[in-house]
Amino acid sequence: MRHRKPLCALAFAALVAAGCGSSPPADSPDPSPATTSPKDLCTALITKWGRQIYDSGKETYGDYQSMGLSNGQYLILRDTLDLARAERSRQGADAGRKLLTREARERCAKRYRHGQPSGGPWV
């Protein structure tokens, strides 16, 4: 029983020397999960669904709620697809895809210019 105190003290000293239990330096940033801005999420959703519908050749869009879109995002999708299809007939499929991506980015940026959707979340 006499040998426990020196061993405990030695173990404690080793932990302190290794830095266990110490807090991070004050100037290091707190780790936080990465988040996607509403504008970027809108752009990703519109681009994903837009490309899928555009490349499938289907004229129907499906249910906006099953796509995870708000009504406002769905309107952006429909308008963007209409423009992309018109561009495809004039300039080809690649031009239509580029226009789809550009329009999704621009329209989502406008919709979320204040951080929240203009007109409410489901408009």
PDB file of C-alpha atoms in Angstrom:
ATOM      1  CA  MET A   1       0.000   0.000   0.000  1.00  0.00           C
ATOM      2  CA  ARG A   2       2.925   2.345   0.514  1.00  0.00           C
ATOM      3  CA  HIS A   3       3.746   2.450  -3.199  1.00  0.00           C
ATOM      4  CA  ARG A   4       0.380   3.792  -4.414  1.00  0.00           C
ATOM      5  CA  LYS A   5       0.969   7.460  -3.596  1.00  0.00           C
ATOM      6  CA  PRO A   6       4.208   7.765  -5.573  1.00  0.00           C
ATOM      7  CA  LEU A   7       2.649   5.870  -8.514  1.00  0.00           C
ATOM      8  CA  CYS A   8      -0.439   8.098  -8.514  1.00  0.00           C
ATOM      9  CA  ALA A   9       1.706  11.212  -8.345  1.00  0.00           C
ATOM     10  CA  LEU A  10       3.857   9.913 -11.202  1.00  0.00           C
ATOM     11  CA  ALA A  11       0.772   9.082 -13.316  1.00  0.00           C
ATOM     12  CA  PHE A  12      -0.703  12.518 -12.626  1.00  0.00           C
ATOM     13  CA  ALA A  13       2.551  14.224 -13.592  1.00  0.00           C
ATOM     14  CA  ALA A  14       2.651  12.230 -16.841  1.00  0.00           C
ATOM     15  CA  LEU A  15      -0.912  13.283 -17.721  1.00  0.00           C
ATOM     16  CA  VAL A  16      -0.179  16.925 -17.027  1.00  0.00           C
ATOM     17  CA  ALA A  17       3.024  16.768 -19.084  1.00  0.00           C
ATOM     18  CA  ALA A  18       1.104  15.162 -21.981  1.00  0.00           C
ATOM     19  CA  GLY A  19      -1.475  17.928 -21.913  1.00  0.00           C
ATOM     20  CA  CYS A  20      -4.442  15.760 -20.975  1.00  0.00           C
ATOM     21  CA  GLY A  21      -7.214  17.697 -19.384  1.00  0.00           C
ATOM     22  CA  SER A  22      -5.896  21.044 -20.509  1.00  0.00           C
ATOM     23  CA  SER A  23      -8.172  23.468 -22.296  1.00  0.00           C
ATOM     24  CA  PRO A  24      -7.393  24.781 -25.793  1.00  0.00           C
ATOM     25  CA  PRO A  25      -5.584  28.102 -26.088  1.00  0.00           C
ATOM     26  CA  ALA A  26      -7.847  31.133 -25.807  1.00  0.00           C
ATOM     27  CA  ASP A  27      -7.071  32.277 -29.346  1.00  0.00           C
ATOM     28  CA  SER A  28      -8.112  29.011 -31.047  1.00  0.00           C
ATOM     29  CA  PRO A  29     -11.557  29.100 -32.672  1.00  0.00           C
ATOM     30  CA  ASP A  30     -14.334  26.939 -31.293  1.00  0.00           C
ATOM     31  CA  PRO A  31     -15.043  24.038 -33.572  1.00  0.00           C
ATOM     32  CA  SER A  32     -18.501  24.352 -35.077  1.00  0.00           C
ATOM     33  CA  PRO A  33     -20.339  22.327 -37.636  1.00  0.00           C
ATOM     34  CA  ALA A  34     -20.316  23.636 -41.171  1.00  0.00           C
ATOM     35  CA  THR A  35     -23.629  25.069 -42.277  1.00  0.00           C
ATOM     36  CA  THR A  36     -24.994  25.800 -45.710  1.00  0.00           C
ATOM     37  CA  SER A  37     -26.489  29.221 -46.274  1.00  0.00           C
ATOM     38  CA  PRO A  38     -30.129  29.363 -47.390  1.00  0.00           C
ATOM     39  CA  LYS A  39     -28.984  30.829 -50.730  1.00  0.00           C
ATOM     40  CA  ASP A  40     -26.513  28.007 -51.333  1.00  0.00           C
ATOM     41  CA  LEU A  41     -29.022  25.361 -50.271  1.00  0.00           C
ATOM     42  CA  CYS A  42     -31.614  26.816 -52.642  1.00  0.00           C
ATOM     43  CA  THR A  43     -29.067  26.843 -55.482  1.00  0.00           C
ATOM     44  CA  ALA A  44     -28.058  23.244 -54.795  1.00  0.00           C
ATOM     45  CA  LEU A  45     -31.666  22.029 -54.705  1.00  0.00           C
ATOM     46  CA  ILE A  46     -32.733  23.903 -57.834  1.00  0.00           C
ATOM     47  CA  THR A  47     -29.632  22.788 -59.721  1.00  0.00           C
ATOM     48  CA  LYS A  48     -30.013  19.149 -58.643  1.00  0.00           C
ATOM     49  CA  TRP A  49     -33.681  18.853 -59.552  1.00  0.00           C
ATOM     50  CA  GLY A  50     -33.321  21.092 -62.580  1.00  0.00           C
ATOM     51  CA  ARG A  51     -30.562  18.971 -64.105  1.00  0.00           C
ATOM     52  CA  GLN A  52     -32.387  15.753 -63.320  1.00  0.00           C
ATOM     53  CA  ILE A  53     -35.602  16.936 -64.989  1.00  0.00           C
ATOM     54  CA  TYR A  54     -33.769  18.689 -67.851  1.00  0.00           C
ATOM     55  CA  ASP A  55     -31.657  15.644 -68.701  1.00  0.00           C
ATOM     56  CA  SER A  56     -34.608  13.241 -68.425  1.00  0.00           C
ATOM     57  CA  GLY A  57     -36.540  15.099 -71.118  1.00  0.00           C
ATOM     58  CA  LYS A  58     -39.697  14.969 -69.000  1.00  0.00           C
ATOM     59  CA  GLU A  59     -42.056  17.892 -69.118  1.00  0.00           C
ATOM     60  CA  THR A  60     -43.526  17.212 -65.677  1.00  0.00           C
ATOM     61  CA  TYR A  61     -41.932  18.472 -62.498  1.00  0.00           C
ATOM     62  CA  GLY A  62     -43.371  16.348 -59.715  1.00  0.00           C
ATOM     63  CA  ASP A  63     -44.517  17.384 -56.280  1.00  0.00           C
ATOM     64  CA  TYR A  64     -42.452  20.247 -54.878  1.00  0.00           C
ATOM     65  CA  GLN A  65     -42.800  19.023 -51.304  1.00  0.00           C
ATOM     66  CA  SER A  66     -41.427  15.581 -52.137  1.00  0.00           C
ATOM     67  CA  MET A  67     -38.447  17.387 -53.679  1.00  0.00           C
ATOM     68  CA  GLY A  68     -37.871  19.290 -50.448  1.00  0.00           C
ATOM     69  CA  LEU A  69     -38.680  22.630 -52.084  1.00  0.00           C
ATOM     70  CA  SER A  70     -40.762  25.527 -50.889  1.00  0.00           C
ATOM     71  CA  ASN A  71     -43.366  26.960 -53.224  1.00  0.00           C
ATOM     72  CA  GLY A  72     -41.019  29.858 -54.058  1.00  0.00           C
ATOM     73  CA  GLN A  73     -38.158  27.488 -54.843  1.00  0.00           C
ATOM     74  CA  TYR A  74     -40.501  25.413 -57.002  1.00  0.00           C
ATOM     75  CA  LEU A  75     -41.398  28.516 -59.010  1.00  0.00           C
ATOM     76  CA  ILE A  76     -37.692  29.196 -59.515  1.00  0.00           C
ATOM     77  CA  LEU A  77     -37.234  25.602 -60.692  1.00  0.00           C
ATOM     78  CA  ARG A  78     -40.094  25.832 -63.185  1.00  0.00           C
ATOM     79  CA  ASP A  79     -39.019  29.211 -64.567  1.00  0.00           C
ATOM     80  CA  THR A  80     -35.397  28.132 -64.783  1.00  0.00           C
ATOM     81  CA  LEU A  81     -36.299  24.920 -66.608  1.00  0.00           C
ATOM     82  CA  ASP A  82     -38.439  26.839 -69.095  1.00  0.00           C
ATOM     83  CA  LEU A  83     -35.518  29.146 -69.853  1.00  0.00           C
ATOM     84  CA  ALA A  84     -33.050  26.255 -70.093  1.00  0.00           C
ATOM     85  CA  ARG A  85     -35.278  24.340 -72.504  1.00  0.00           C
ATOM     86  CA  ALA A  86     -35.649  27.397 -74.726  1.00  0.00           C
ATOM     87  CA  GLU A  87     -31.873  27.842 -74.654  1.00  0.00           C
ATOM     88  CA  ARG A  88     -31.398  24.169 -75.541  1.00  0.00           C
ATOM     89  CA  SER A  89     -33.522  24.593 -78.663  1.00  0.00           C
ATOM     90  CA  ARG A  90     -31.466  27.636 -79.718  1.00  0.00           C
ATOM     91  CA  GLN A  91     -27.932  26.759 -78.614  1.00  0.00           C
ATOM     92  CA  GLY A  92     -27.846  23.076 -77.610  1.00  0.00           C
ATOM     93  CA  ALA A  93     -28.025  20.967 -74.454  1.00  0.00           C
ATOM     94  CA  ASP A  94     -24.800  22.252 -72.850  1.00  0.00           C
ATOM     95  CA  ALA A  95     -25.903  25.872 -73.228  1.00  0.00           C
ATOM     96  CA  GLY A  96     -29.207  24.994 -71.565  1.00  0.00           C
ATOM     97  CA  ARG A  97     -27.432  23.334 -68.631  1.00  0.00           C
ATOM     98  CA  LYS A  98     -25.171  26.349 -68.143  1.00  0.00           C
ATOM     99  CA  LEU A  99     -28.140  28.688 -68.225  1.00  0.00           C
ATOM    100  CA  LEU A 100     -29.986  26.496 -65.714  1.00  0.00           C
ATOM    101  CA  THR A 101     -27.067  26.655 -63.275  1.00  0.00           C
ATOM    102  CA  ARG A 102     -26.576  30.408 -63.734  1.00  0.00           C
ATOM    103  CA  GLU A 103     -30.280  31.210 -63.356  1.00  0.00           C
ATOM    104  CA  ALA A 104     -30.605  29.008 -60.254  1.00  0.00           C
ATOM    105  CA  ARG A 105     -27.655  30.812 -58.638  1.00  0.00           C
ATOM    106  CA  GLU A 106     -28.923  34.298 -59.541  1.00  0.00           C
ATOM    107  CA  ARG A 107     -32.551  33.690 -58.596  1.00  0.00           C
ATOM    108  CA  CYS A 108     -31.678  32.030 -55.287  1.00  0.00           C
ATOM    109  CA  ALA A 109     -29.286  34.888 -54.465  1.00  0.00           C
ATOM    110  CA  LYS A 110     -32.104  37.361 -55.106  1.00  0.00           C
ATOM    111  CA  ARG A 111     -34.620  35.323 -53.089  1.00  0.00           C
ATOM    112  CA  TYR A 112     -32.293  35.024 -50.073  1.00  0.00           C
ATOM    113  CA  ARG A 113     -30.567  38.410 -50.334  1.00  0.00           C
ATOM    114  CA  HIS A 114     -31.559  39.220 -46.738  1.00  0.00           C
ATOM    115  CA  GLY A 115     -30.790  35.766 -45.371  1.00  0.00           C
ATOM    116  CA  GLN A 116     -34.425  34.657 -45.348  1.00  0.00           C
ATOM    117  CA  PRO A 117     -36.712  34.195 -48.337  1.00  0.00           C
ATOM    118  CA  SER A 118     -38.343  37.381 -49.495  1.00  0.00           C
ATOM    119  CA  GLY A 119     -42.084  37.049 -49.005  1.00  0.00           C
ATOM    120  CA  GLY A 120     -41.886  34.319 -46.344  1.00  0.00           C
ATOM    121  CA  PRO A 121     -40.551  30.761 -46.281  1.00  0.00           C
ATOM    122  CA  TRP A 122     -43.326  29.166 -48.374  1.00  0.00           C
ATOM    123  CA  VAL A 123     -43.785  31.950 -50.877  1.00  0.00           C
TER     124      VAL A 123
END
